[in-house]
Amino acid sequence: MTINDLLAIIKDYNPDEVDIVKKAYEYANEMHKGQYRQSGEPYINHPLNVAHILAEMHADRDTVCAGLLHDVIEDTNATKEDIADIFNKDIANLVDGVTKLAKISFSTKEEQNLANTRKIITGITSDVRIIIIKLADRLHNMRTLEYKNEFKQKENALETMEIFVPLAYYIGAYRIKSELEDLSLRYLKPDMYKQIEERKQKIEIDSSECLAEMLTKIKRMLDDRNIPNEIKVRTKNIYGIYKRLNEGNKICDIHDLLALKIMVDEVENCYKTLYLVHKEYHPINDKFKDYITNPKTNMYSSLHTTVFGPDDRLVQTQIRTFDMDRIASFGLTAYWDINKGEARNVMQKDLKDKYQFFNSLTEMNAMFGDNQQFVSQVKNELFANKVYVYTVSGDIIELPKGSTPIDFAYKIHTDIGNTMVAAVVNNEYVPINYELKNKDRVRIITDELSFGPRGDWLDIAKTSYAKKKIREFNKK
Ligand code: MN
């Protein structure tokens, strides 16, 4: 990876900006002169690789420059003002934001650090490009983790799982997320990683014929009907398999370990394709998911259906449009490609309107005066594991692990929370402090004559949204 490789990519999608990128490289190279990475190579190779990861996403000029400059405030004499003078204010803000984000810590107890952590957390929503640059930075550091000692490796891997994997998830950058997960697992549980990797390869070889046969057949059906398409085999990442094994599944029971990804030109053709697939291969009813009508909270859209393929092998098929596929792989970072020059504004607007992460953060910021409470709530709610449960109509609701029917009720609608008298999970009445589990079907019994939420619900509810609504009701 050299500066010329980087410039070649920039030239390809943004030819007018080659000069400023070159200038950013020369400045960073000069500033980091004499610094070396643990691997022994010149330090500049790191920012160069980070910029390369960003350029592959077709990031805008300022983002690529900030990628090259991202460590100069932290590691050299350069200041934010220098960068603003030599380049521009936006680049300076991005580099400054990335520098601050490096100091984020959930384990701090001192008030000064807590206040600082809060500022960083709320600041990351001001320009989502800061998160993207930081993710590229972390990705390259994880890719080159072999040069650190074992303690540092484990520490970095844990931090990646705790902070950066959720951030990648929230902006829908699945490709980065899954690479970060696998790199982390490789250092956290090396034996387990190897073992799963080998078994996965074996399954891939075993199923290759079956998948190839399906792929050819489906492709022919789509071609015959003049539906523009592309079909790929997608495999679950190692960490995804690890998680399933940990939940008590056997590797042969993981029905989406291998999937066929079918991409077509438009939404209507997704459903047409679904019909064709089901006509040819028998579907399993309760494994069908419509994330097109019902996107995930990070805007992931696709149809998922698991069918009996050749030899009665279960195969998941994912059907979506080409644009949905871009969003599915790259999340918000796909906007650079889709929205071109408008990308920055559309990103920021959509982050606010469509992505749940932003709303939750804003909500918590408004709600907690106390820094300690704010930081611990963010950690518990945004950076903890999730559970996914169903409404009676089959919608999927995402909640932090440990959530109760109260959280569920308020998430559906404030009135439902306020008039709830009982909860039914999988056809059985459960106590109000029942901890929801994945795939629970939850029905809330309401009564308009109820007295409203009880005071002790405050201690039972997990999400800040539910707590807020309960407080509001009891104030009235
Ligand atoms: Mn860095």
Tab-separated table of C-alpha atoms and ligand atoms in Angstrom:
chain	number	residue	atom	x	y	z
A	1	MET	CA	0.000	0.000	0.000
A	2	THR	CA	1.639	3.238	-1.173
A	3	ILE	CA	0.455	6.798	-1.616
A	4	ASN	CA	0.240	6.156	-5.351
A	5	ASP	CA	-2.179	3.276	-4.766
A	6	LEU	CA	-4.339	5.621	-2.731
A	7	LEU	CA	-4.186	8.415	-5.294
A	8	ALA	CA	-5.125	5.970	-8.050
A	9	ILE	CA	-8.365	5.115	-6.228
A	10	ILE	CA	-9.140	8.797	-5.567
A	11	LYS	CA	-8.470	9.625	-9.206
A	12	ASP	CA	-11.017	7.022	-10.162
A	13	TYR	CA	-14.007	8.400	-8.261
A	14	ASN	CA	-13.011	11.947	-7.338
A	15	PRO	CA	-10.377	13.198	-9.825
A	16	ASP	CA	-10.613	16.857	-8.768
A	17	GLU	CA	-9.418	16.146	-5.240
A	18	VAL	CA	-6.187	14.297	-5.896
A	19	ASP	CA	-3.995	17.290	-5.040
A	20	ILE	CA	-5.378	17.986	-1.580
A	21	VAL	CA	-5.191	14.282	-0.665
A	22	LYS	CA	-1.567	14.291	-1.755
A	23	LYS	CA	-0.949	17.385	0.320
A	24	ALA	CA	-2.515	15.746	3.378
A	25	TYR	CA	-0.272	12.738	2.888
A	26	GLU	CA	2.860	14.885	2.617
A	27	TYR	CA	1.935	16.821	5.750
A	28	ALA	CA	1.208	13.667	7.761
A	29	ASN	CA	4.380	12.028	6.468
A	30	GLU	CA	6.424	15.029	7.556
A	31	MET	CA	4.807	15.213	10.995
A	32	HIS	CA	5.148	11.481	11.745
A	33	LYS	CA	8.741	11.418	10.512
A	34	GLY	CA	10.946	9.303	12.780
A	35	GLN	CA	7.946	7.493	14.303
A	36	TYR	CA	7.597	3.761	13.826
A	37	ARG	CA	4.904	1.179	14.461
A	38	GLN	CA	5.508	-1.882	16.601
A	39	SER	CA	5.933	-3.878	13.403
A	40	GLY	CA	8.987	-1.732	12.610
A	41	GLU	CA	7.457	-0.018	9.578
A	42	PRO	CA	7.244	3.793	9.350
A	43	TYR	CA	4.226	5.153	11.241
A	44	ILE	CA	2.762	6.818	8.129
A	45	ASN	CA	1.762	3.377	6.827
A	46	HIS	CA	-1.023	3.314	9.399
A	47	PRO	CA	-2.818	6.566	8.419
A	48	LEU	CA	-2.203	5.658	4.786
A	49	ASN	CA	-4.031	2.365	5.247
A	50	VAL	CA	-6.841	4.057	7.138
A	51	ALA	CA	-7.288	6.518	4.252
A	52	HIS	CA	-7.247	3.559	1.889
A	53	ILE	CA	-10.090	1.825	3.752
A	54	LEU	CA	-12.056	5.096	3.532
A	55	ALA	CA	-11.276	5.619	-0.149
A	56	GLU	CA	-12.570	2.123	-0.879
A	57	MET	CA	-15.918	3.313	0.507
A	58	HIS	CA	-15.613	6.277	-1.866
A	59	ALA	CA	-15.491	8.641	1.093
A	60	ASP	CA	-15.535	12.369	0.353
A	61	ARG	CA	-12.366	14.464	0.153
A	62	ASP	CA	-12.436	15.793	3.723
A	63	THR	CA	-12.926	12.315	5.168
A	64	VAL	CA	-9.992	10.814	3.247
A	65	CYS	CA	-7.761	13.748	4.249
A	66	ALA	CA	-8.846	13.392	7.872
A	67	GLY	CA	-8.014	9.681	7.610
A	68	LEU	CA	-4.464	10.590	6.614
A	69	LEU	CA	-4.218	13.196	9.369
A	70	HIS	CA	-6.157	11.369	12.080
A	71	ASP	CA	-3.204	10.795	14.432
A	72	VAL	CA	-1.283	14.060	14.029
A	73	ILE	CA	-2.995	15.931	16.889
A	74	GLU	CA	-2.517	12.980	19.249
A	75	ASP	CA	0.999	11.946	18.258
A	76	THR	CA	2.770	15.042	16.865
A	77	ASN	CA	3.070	18.784	17.524
A	78	ALA	CA	0.264	19.631	15.119
A	79	THR	CA	-2.804	21.373	16.535
A	80	LYS	CA	-6.400	21.595	15.426
A	81	GLU	CA	-5.756	25.206	14.387
A	82	ASP	CA	-2.785	24.178	12.215
A	83	ILE	CA	-4.971	21.739	10.321
A	84	ALA	CA	-7.721	24.328	9.894
A	85	ASP	CA	-5.169	26.809	8.496
A	86	ILE	CA	-3.392	24.420	6.160
A	87	PHE	CA	-6.467	22.476	5.042
A	88	ASN	CA	-9.925	23.523	6.198
A	89	LYS	CA	-12.146	23.721	9.253
A	90	ASP	CA	-14.125	20.568	8.424
A	91	ILE	CA	-10.995	18.446	8.207
A	92	ALA	CA	-9.754	19.962	11.481
A	93	ASN	CA	-13.060	19.118	13.195
A	94	LEU	CA	-12.971	15.568	11.914
A	95	VAL	CA	-9.406	14.976	13.128
A	96	ASP	CA	-10.226	16.567	16.464
A	97	GLY	CA	-13.359	14.408	16.817
A	98	VAL	CA	-11.423	11.214	16.060
A	99	THR	CA	-8.725	12.218	18.577
A	100	LYS	CA	-11.333	12.724	21.296
A	101	LEU	CA	-13.193	9.543	20.479
A	102	ALA	CA	-10.004	7.607	21.265
A	103	LYS	CA	-10.405	8.673	24.873
A	104	ILE	CA	-13.844	7.194	25.330
A	105	SER	CA	-14.047	4.926	28.358
A	106	PHE	CA	-16.970	3.313	30.105
A	107	SER	CA	-15.035	2.180	33.115
A	108	THR	CA	-14.074	5.580	34.486
A	109	LYS	CA	-15.362	6.691	37.873
A	110	GLU	CA	-13.949	10.199	38.346
A	111	GLU	CA	-16.309	13.069	37.689
A	112	GLN	CA	-13.925	14.888	35.356
A	113	ASN	CA	-13.555	11.813	33.137
A	114	LEU	CA	-17.260	11.113	33.246
A	115	ALA	CA	-18.046	14.627	32.047
A	116	ASN	CA	-15.485	14.197	29.313
A	117	THR	CA	-16.836	10.811	28.265
A	118	ARG	CA	-20.287	12.309	28.063
A	119	LYS	CA	-19.058	15.095	25.834
A	120	ILE	CA	-17.392	12.618	23.525
A	121	ILE	CA	-20.433	10.366	23.349
A	122	THR	CA	-22.844	13.177	22.562
A	123	GLY	CA	-20.315	14.724	20.176
A	124	ILE	CA	-20.087	11.662	17.932
A	125	THR	CA	-23.525	12.343	16.557
A	126	SER	CA	-22.564	15.832	15.363
A	127	ASP	CA	-20.803	14.397	12.337
A	128	VAL	CA	-21.203	10.696	11.670
A	129	ARG	CA	-18.027	10.752	9.553
A	130	ILE	CA	-16.057	10.874	12.829
A	131	ILE	CA	-17.439	7.428	13.702
A	132	ILE	CA	-16.622	6.114	10.241
A	133	ILE	CA	-12.997	7.336	10.358
A	134	LYS	CA	-12.605	5.893	13.854
A	135	LEU	CA	-13.956	2.558	12.628
A	136	ALA	CA	-11.456	2.530	9.747
A	137	ASP	CA	-8.703	3.361	12.263
A	138	ARG	CA	-9.752	0.523	14.550
A	139	LEU	CA	-10.107	-1.884	11.642
A	140	HIS	CA	-6.527	-1.315	10.535
A	141	ASN	CA	-5.239	-1.559	14.114
A	142	MET	CA	-7.065	-4.859	14.548
A	143	ARG	CA	-5.731	-6.142	11.234
A	144	THR	CA	-2.204	-5.490	12.472
A	145	LEU	CA	-2.708	-6.601	16.073
A	146	GLU	CA	-0.226	-9.480	15.760
A	147	TYR	CA	2.646	-7.098	16.536
A	148	LYS	CA	1.349	-6.214	19.988
A	149	ASN	CA	1.911	-8.243	23.133
A	150	GLU	CA	-0.725	-10.670	24.299
A	151	PHE	CA	-2.099	-8.417	27.012
A	152	LYS	CA	-2.589	-5.494	24.592
A	153	GLN	CA	-4.135	-7.826	22.031
A	154	LYS	CA	-6.791	-9.032	24.444
A	155	GLU	CA	-7.407	-5.529	25.770
A	156	ASN	CA	-7.870	-4.106	22.280
A	157	ALA	CA	-10.058	-6.995	21.205
A	158	LEU	CA	-12.341	-6.528	24.215
A	159	GLU	CA	-12.607	-2.796	23.626
A	160	THR	CA	-13.412	-3.457	19.988
A	161	MET	CA	-16.240	-5.783	20.964
A	162	GLU	CA	-17.527	-3.396	23.611
A	163	ILE	CA	-17.470	-0.116	21.692
A	164	PHE	CA	-16.647	-0.403	18.002
A	165	VAL	CA	-18.705	-3.431	17.016
A	166	PRO	CA	-21.889	-1.772	18.349
A	167	LEU	CA	-20.988	1.506	16.622
A	168	ALA	CA	-20.516	-0.316	13.304
A	169	TYR	CA	-23.846	-2.052	13.877
A	170	TYR	CA	-25.661	1.202	14.622
A	171	ILE	CA	-24.636	2.764	11.337
A	172	GLY	CA	-25.355	-0.501	9.532
A	173	ALA	CA	-21.744	-1.090	8.434
A	174	TYR	CA	-22.057	-4.877	8.547
A	175	ARG	CA	-18.941	-5.658	6.589
A	176	ILE	CA	-16.743	-3.738	9.020
A	177	LYS	CA	-18.690	-5.132	11.953
A	178	SER	CA	-18.201	-8.724	10.959
A	179	GLU	CA	-14.493	-8.283	10.255
A	180	LEU	CA	-14.008	-6.575	13.640
A	181	GLU	CA	-15.878	-9.407	15.372
A	182	ASP	CA	-13.792	-12.111	13.754
A	183	LEU	CA	-10.517	-10.321	14.432
A	184	SER	CA	-11.514	-9.857	18.081
A	185	LEU	CA	-12.554	-13.465	18.546
A	186	ARG	CA	-9.302	-14.637	16.996
A	187	TYR	CA	-7.371	-12.941	19.810
A	188	LEU	CA	-9.846	-13.542	22.610
A	189	LYS	CA	-10.454	-17.235	21.958
A	190	PRO	CA	-7.819	-18.428	19.487
A	191	ASP	CA	-8.511	-22.165	19.874
A	192	MET	CA	-12.229	-21.761	19.495
A	193	TYR	CA	-11.708	-19.537	16.468
A	194	LYS	CA	-9.568	-22.128	14.689
A	195	GLN	CA	-11.948	-24.923	15.493
A	196	ILE	CA	-14.989	-23.084	14.127
A	197	GLU	CA	-13.064	-21.952	11.079
A	198	GLU	CA	-12.182	-25.547	10.184
A	199	ARG	CA	-15.721	-26.804	10.675
A	200	LYS	CA	-17.078	-23.940	8.645
A	201	GLN	CA	-14.750	-24.729	5.759
A	202	LYS	CA	-15.847	-28.338	5.837
A	203	ILE	CA	-19.510	-27.347	5.656
A	204	GLU	CA	-18.762	-24.953	2.815
A	205	ILE	CA	-17.176	-27.740	0.797
A	206	ASP	CA	-19.981	-30.161	1.659
A	207	SER	CA	-22.685	-27.749	0.540
A	208	SER	CA	-21.008	-26.217	-2.468
A	209	GLU	CA	-22.699	-28.532	-4.964
A	210	CYS	CA	-26.141	-28.014	-3.491
A	211	LEU	CA	-25.757	-24.246	-3.476
A	212	ALA	CA	-24.364	-24.149	-7.005
A	213	GLU	CA	-27.333	-26.161	-8.219
A	214	MET	CA	-29.810	-23.800	-6.559
A	215	LEU	CA	-27.956	-20.754	-7.787
A	216	THR	CA	-28.076	-21.936	-11.407
A	217	LYS	CA	-31.745	-22.849	-11.218
A	218	ILE	CA	-32.846	-19.576	-9.617
A	219	LYS	CA	-30.691	-17.580	-11.993
A	220	ARG	CA	-32.328	-19.253	-14.965
A	221	MET	CA	-35.823	-18.535	-13.618
A	222	LEU	CA	-34.963	-14.850	-13.195
A	223	ASP	CA	-33.217	-14.557	-16.558
A	224	ASP	CA	-36.201	-16.185	-18.285
A	225	ARG	CA	-38.411	-13.443	-16.860
A	226	ASN	CA	-35.962	-10.675	-17.721
A	227	ILE	CA	-35.389	-9.731	-14.099
A	228	PRO	CA	-31.897	-8.208	-13.813
A	229	ASN	CA	-30.105	-10.138	-11.075
A	230	GLU	CA	-26.920	-11.203	-9.387
A	231	ILE	CA	-26.656	-14.155	-7.017
A	232	LYS	CA	-23.891	-14.829	-4.518
A	233	VAL	CA	-23.152	-17.326	-1.779
A	234	ARG	CA	-22.730	-15.624	1.567
A	235	THR	CA	-21.301	-17.338	4.650
A	236	LYS	CA	-21.828	-16.316	8.232
A	237	ASN	CA	-18.741	-14.931	9.929
A	238	ILE	CA	-16.897	-16.997	12.523
A	239	TYR	CA	-18.129	-14.863	15.389
A	240	GLY	CA	-21.744	-15.241	14.211
A	241	ILE	CA	-21.348	-19.011	14.345
A	242	TYR	CA	-19.605	-18.797	17.719
A	243	LYS	CA	-22.519	-16.816	19.124
A	244	ARG	CA	-25.018	-19.400	17.934
A	245	LEU	CA	-22.987	-22.271	19.362
A	246	ASN	CA	-22.868	-20.402	22.644
A	247	GLU	CA	-26.640	-20.177	22.672
A	248	GLY	CA	-26.700	-23.961	22.728
A	249	ASN	CA	-27.135	-24.670	19.003
A	250	LYS	CA	-25.248	-27.365	17.145
A	251	ILE	CA	-23.331	-26.252	14.106
A	252	CYS	CA	-25.601	-28.339	11.827
A	253	ASP	CA	-28.655	-26.527	13.227
A	254	ILE	CA	-27.483	-23.091	12.174
A	255	HIS	CA	-29.767	-22.741	9.191
A	256	ASP	CA	-28.239	-19.503	7.909
A	257	LEU	CA	-24.600	-20.563	8.119
A	258	LEU	CA	-24.649	-20.515	4.349
A	259	ALA	CA	-27.032	-18.338	2.447
A	260	LEU	CA	-27.834	-17.465	-1.119
A	261	LYS	CA	-27.935	-13.732	-1.631
A	262	ILE	CA	-30.168	-12.816	-4.545
A	263	MET	CA	-30.017	-9.226	-5.732
A	264	VAL	CA	-32.510	-7.812	-8.206
A	265	ASP	CA	-33.249	-4.385	-9.661
A	266	GLU	CA	-36.386	-3.290	-7.834
A	267	VAL	CA	-38.579	-3.971	-4.812
A	268	GLU	CA	-41.453	-5.555	-6.737
A	269	ASN	CA	-39.059	-8.043	-8.229
A	270	CYS	CA	-37.909	-9.024	-4.735
A	271	TYR	CA	-41.397	-10.342	-4.011
A	272	LYS	CA	-41.677	-11.904	-7.449
A	273	THR	CA	-38.373	-13.667	-6.788
A	274	LEU	CA	-39.621	-14.808	-3.396
A	275	TYR	CA	-42.630	-16.401	-5.080
A	276	LEU	CA	-40.430	-18.138	-7.634
A	277	VAL	CA	-38.081	-19.454	-4.949
A	278	HIS	CA	-40.970	-20.745	-2.846
A	279	LYS	CA	-42.574	-22.387	-5.848
A	280	GLU	CA	-39.387	-24.317	-6.525
A	281	TYR	CA	-38.197	-24.927	-2.965
A	282	HIS	CA	-40.427	-25.579	-0.003
A	283	PRO	CA	-40.150	-22.819	2.630
A	284	ILE	CA	-40.178	-23.189	6.412
A	285	ASN	CA	-42.976	-20.893	7.478
A	286	ASP	CA	-41.634	-19.450	10.710
A	287	LYS	CA	-38.224	-18.691	9.212
A	288	PHE	CA	-39.578	-16.077	6.809
A	289	LYS	CA	-38.766	-12.450	7.551
A	290	ASP	CA	-39.764	-9.344	5.666
A	291	TYR	CA	-37.205	-6.693	6.512
A	292	ILE	CA	-38.257	-4.727	3.424
A	293	THR	CA	-41.654	-3.692	4.739
A	294	ASN	CA	-40.184	-3.850	8.210
A	295	PRO	CA	-36.522	-2.697	8.159
A	296	LYS	CA	-34.239	-3.238	11.128
A	297	THR	CA	-33.525	-0.277	13.375
A	298	ASN	CA	-30.289	0.318	11.449
A	299	MET	CA	-32.140	0.343	8.112
A	300	TYR	CA	-31.143	-3.169	7.020
A	301	SER	CA	-33.702	-4.252	4.407
A	302	SER	CA	-34.070	-7.681	2.828
A	303	LEU	CA	-36.358	-10.686	2.578
A	304	HIS	CA	-35.120	-13.784	4.390
A	305	THR	CA	-36.566	-17.188	3.752
A	306	THR	CA	-35.224	-20.613	4.640
A	307	VAL	CA	-36.142	-23.344	2.182
A	308	PHE	CA	-35.494	-27.029	1.615
A	309	GLY	CA	-32.846	-27.117	-1.077
A	310	PRO	CA	-31.550	-30.160	-2.989
A	311	ASP	CA	-31.073	-33.271	-0.773
A	312	ASP	CA	-33.423	-31.616	1.750
A	313	ARG	CA	-30.642	-29.342	2.922
A	314	LEU	CA	-31.881	-26.180	4.604
A	315	VAL	CA	-30.712	-23.070	2.801
A	316	GLN	CA	-31.440	-19.484	3.720
A	317	THR	CA	-32.048	-17.158	0.810
A	318	GLN	CA	-31.817	-13.415	1.153
A	319	ILE	CA	-33.579	-11.398	-1.500
A	320	ARG	CA	-33.034	-7.667	-1.946
A	321	THR	CA	-32.391	-4.888	-4.429
A	322	PHE	CA	-28.880	-3.824	-5.418
A	323	ASP	CA	-29.257	-0.610	-3.418
A	324	MET	CA	-30.475	-2.476	-0.346
A	325	ASP	CA	-27.455	-4.714	-0.670
A	326	ARG	CA	-25.132	-1.733	-0.622
A	327	ILE	CA	-26.819	-0.452	2.517
A	328	ALA	CA	-26.721	-3.973	3.982
A	329	SER	CA	-22.950	-4.199	3.531
A	330	PHE	CA	-21.893	-0.640	4.144
A	331	GLY	CA	-24.739	1.070	6.005
A	332	LEU	CA	-24.460	4.829	6.175
A	333	THR	CA	-21.099	4.645	4.413
A	334	ALA	CA	-22.907	3.522	1.236
A	335	TYR	CA	-24.376	7.013	1.010
A	336	TRP	CA	-21.137	8.315	-0.461
A	337	ASP	CA	-21.759	6.126	-3.470
A	338	ILE	CA	-25.513	6.505	-3.639
A	339	ASN	CA	-25.863	10.237	-2.873
A	340	LYS	CA	-22.526	11.515	-4.191
A	341	GLY	CA	-21.986	15.218	-3.373
A	342	GLU	CA	-25.094	15.365	-1.197
A	343	ALA	CA	-23.927	12.399	0.886
A	344	ARG	CA	-22.771	14.309	3.939
A	345	ASN	CA	-26.113	16.085	4.409
A	346	VAL	CA	-28.255	13.060	3.646
A	347	MET	CA	-26.182	10.948	6.048
A	348	GLN	CA	-26.669	13.374	8.869
A	349	LYS	CA	-30.363	13.788	8.138
A	350	ASP	CA	-31.070	10.061	7.906
A	351	LEU	CA	-29.034	9.390	11.022
A	352	LYS	CA	-31.452	11.678	12.814
A	353	ASP	CA	-34.690	10.529	11.181
A	354	LYS	CA	-34.208	6.840	10.568
A	355	TYR	CA	-31.471	5.360	12.718
A	356	GLN	CA	-32.569	4.551	16.232
A	357	PHE	CA	-29.108	5.026	17.705
A	358	PHE	CA	-29.164	8.774	17.289
A	359	ASN	CA	-32.602	9.163	18.861
A	360	SER	CA	-31.713	7.026	21.847
A	361	LEU	CA	-28.565	9.045	22.494
A	362	THR	CA	-30.372	12.361	22.232
A	363	GLU	CA	-33.086	11.047	24.497
A	364	MET	CA	-30.658	9.909	27.177
A	365	ASN	CA	-28.705	13.130	26.970
A	366	ALA	CA	-31.857	15.119	27.651
A	367	MET	CA	-32.900	12.837	30.455
A	368	PHE	CA	-29.902	12.398	32.700
A	369	GLY	CA	-28.396	15.416	34.405
A	370	ASP	CA	-25.943	13.270	36.289
A	371	ASN	CA	-22.879	12.278	34.230
A	372	GLN	CA	-22.418	8.950	35.989
A	373	GLN	CA	-26.023	7.981	35.284
A	374	PHE	CA	-25.770	9.105	31.686
A	375	VAL	CA	-22.604	7.132	30.969
A	376	SER	CA	-23.848	3.969	32.673
A	377	GLN	CA	-27.202	4.192	30.890
A	378	VAL	CA	-25.496	4.556	27.506
A	379	LYS	CA	-23.344	1.574	28.336
A	380	ASN	CA	-26.283	-0.558	29.474
A	381	GLU	CA	-28.607	0.426	26.736
A	382	LEU	CA	-26.561	1.068	23.618
A	383	PHE	CA	-23.433	-0.930	24.232
A	384	ALA	CA	-24.928	-4.075	25.698
A	385	ASN	CA	-26.398	-7.164	24.105
A	386	LYS	CA	-29.841	-6.993	22.581
A	387	VAL	CA	-32.873	-9.217	22.603
A	388	TYR	CA	-35.272	-9.445	19.691
A	389	VAL	CA	-38.894	-10.186	20.410
A	390	TYR	CA	-42.085	-10.302	18.373
A	391	THR	CA	-45.283	-8.313	18.639
A	392	VAL	CA	-48.596	-10.109	18.110
A	393	SER	CA	-48.568	-8.923	14.506
A	394	GLY	CA	-45.083	-10.341	13.969
A	395	ASP	CA	-43.058	-7.131	14.028
A	396	ILE	CA	-39.588	-7.492	15.450
A	397	ILE	CA	-38.716	-5.246	18.362
A	398	GLU	CA	-35.145	-4.696	19.502
A	399	LEU	CA	-34.524	-4.101	23.201
A	400	PRO	CA	-31.460	-4.123	25.445
A	401	LYS	CA	-30.842	-7.415	27.228
A	402	GLY	CA	-32.635	-7.519	30.571
A	403	SER	CA	-35.697	-5.666	29.251
A	404	THR	CA	-39.119	-6.483	30.670
A	405	PRO	CA	-42.693	-6.338	29.333
A	406	ILE	CA	-42.790	-2.748	30.627
A	407	ASP	CA	-39.995	-1.736	28.254
A	408	PHE	CA	-41.716	-3.567	25.451
A	409	ALA	CA	-45.050	-1.862	26.105
A	410	TYR	CA	-43.588	1.649	26.124
A	411	LYS	CA	-41.545	0.913	23.041
A	412	ILE	CA	-44.750	0.061	21.164
A	413	HIS	CA	-46.679	3.098	22.352
A	414	THR	CA	-46.840	5.325	25.426
A	415	ASP	CA	-50.569	4.629	25.841
A	416	ILE	CA	-49.975	0.901	25.852
A	417	GLY	CA	-47.400	1.308	28.604
A	418	ASN	CA	-49.653	3.596	30.594
A	419	THR	CA	-52.678	1.262	30.431
A	420	MET	CA	-50.861	-2.062	30.760
A	421	VAL	CA	-52.328	-4.429	33.350
A	422	ALA	CA	-50.678	-7.723	32.395
A	423	ALA	CA	-48.328	-9.326	29.915
A	424	VAL	CA	-48.569	-12.580	27.996
A	425	VAL	CA	-45.418	-14.156	26.586
A	426	ASN	CA	-45.741	-17.145	24.266
A	427	ASN	CA	-49.374	-17.602	25.365
A	428	GLU	CA	-48.657	-17.574	29.077
A	429	TYR	CA	-49.099	-14.855	31.639
A	430	VAL	CA	-45.770	-13.649	33.013
A	431	PRO	CA	-44.907	-11.380	35.937
A	432	ILE	CA	-44.217	-7.779	35.018
A	433	ASN	CA	-40.517	-8.165	35.838
A	434	TYR	CA	-40.108	-11.132	33.470
A	435	GLU	CA	-36.849	-10.866	31.525
A	436	LEU	CA	-37.612	-11.010	27.812
A	437	LYS	CA	-35.767	-13.584	25.731
A	438	ASN	CA	-34.992	-13.818	22.041
A	439	LYS	CA	-37.998	-14.761	19.891
A	440	ASP	CA	-40.536	-14.278	22.689
A	441	ARG	CA	-43.957	-13.374	21.339
A	442	VAL	CA	-45.207	-10.627	23.576
A	443	ARG	CA	-48.787	-9.479	24.043
A	444	ILE	CA	-49.617	-6.630	26.381
A	445	ILE	CA	-53.024	-6.643	28.067
A	446	THR	CA	-54.310	-3.141	28.540
A	447	ASP	CA	-57.256	-1.681	30.378
A	448	GLU	CA	-58.272	1.912	29.873
A	449	LEU	CA	-59.504	2.028	33.461
A	450	SER	CA	-56.104	0.993	34.852
A	451	PHE	CA	-54.500	3.263	37.403
A	452	GLY	CA	-51.512	3.735	35.178
A	453	PRO	CA	-47.899	2.716	35.782
A	454	ARG	CA	-47.032	1.906	39.379
A	455	GLY	CA	-44.141	3.695	41.031
A	456	ASP	CA	-42.135	0.487	41.429
A	457	TRP	CA	-42.161	0.002	37.654
A	458	LEU	CA	-39.368	2.552	37.603
A	459	ASP	CA	-37.043	0.012	39.197
A	460	ILE	CA	-38.217	-2.819	36.970
A	461	ALA	CA	-37.976	-1.022	33.634
A	462	LYS	CA	-34.592	-1.204	31.929
A	463	THR	CA	-34.780	1.373	29.157
A	464	SER	CA	-34.533	5.070	29.808
A	465	TYR	CA	-37.457	5.651	27.462
A	466	ALA	CA	-39.841	3.599	29.602
A	467	LYS	CA	-38.531	5.195	32.806
A	468	LYS	CA	-39.041	8.633	31.334
A	469	LYS	CA	-42.632	7.899	30.336
A	470	ILE	CA	-43.433	6.426	33.743
A	471	ARG	CA	-42.051	9.534	35.448
A	472	GLU	CA	-43.994	11.808	33.124
A	473	PHE	CA	-47.229	9.946	33.881
A	474	ASN	CA	-46.736	10.066	37.620
A	475	LYS	CA	-46.023	13.790	37.530
A	476	LYS	CA	-49.424	14.476	36.010
B	1	MN	MN	-4.772	5.642	14.410
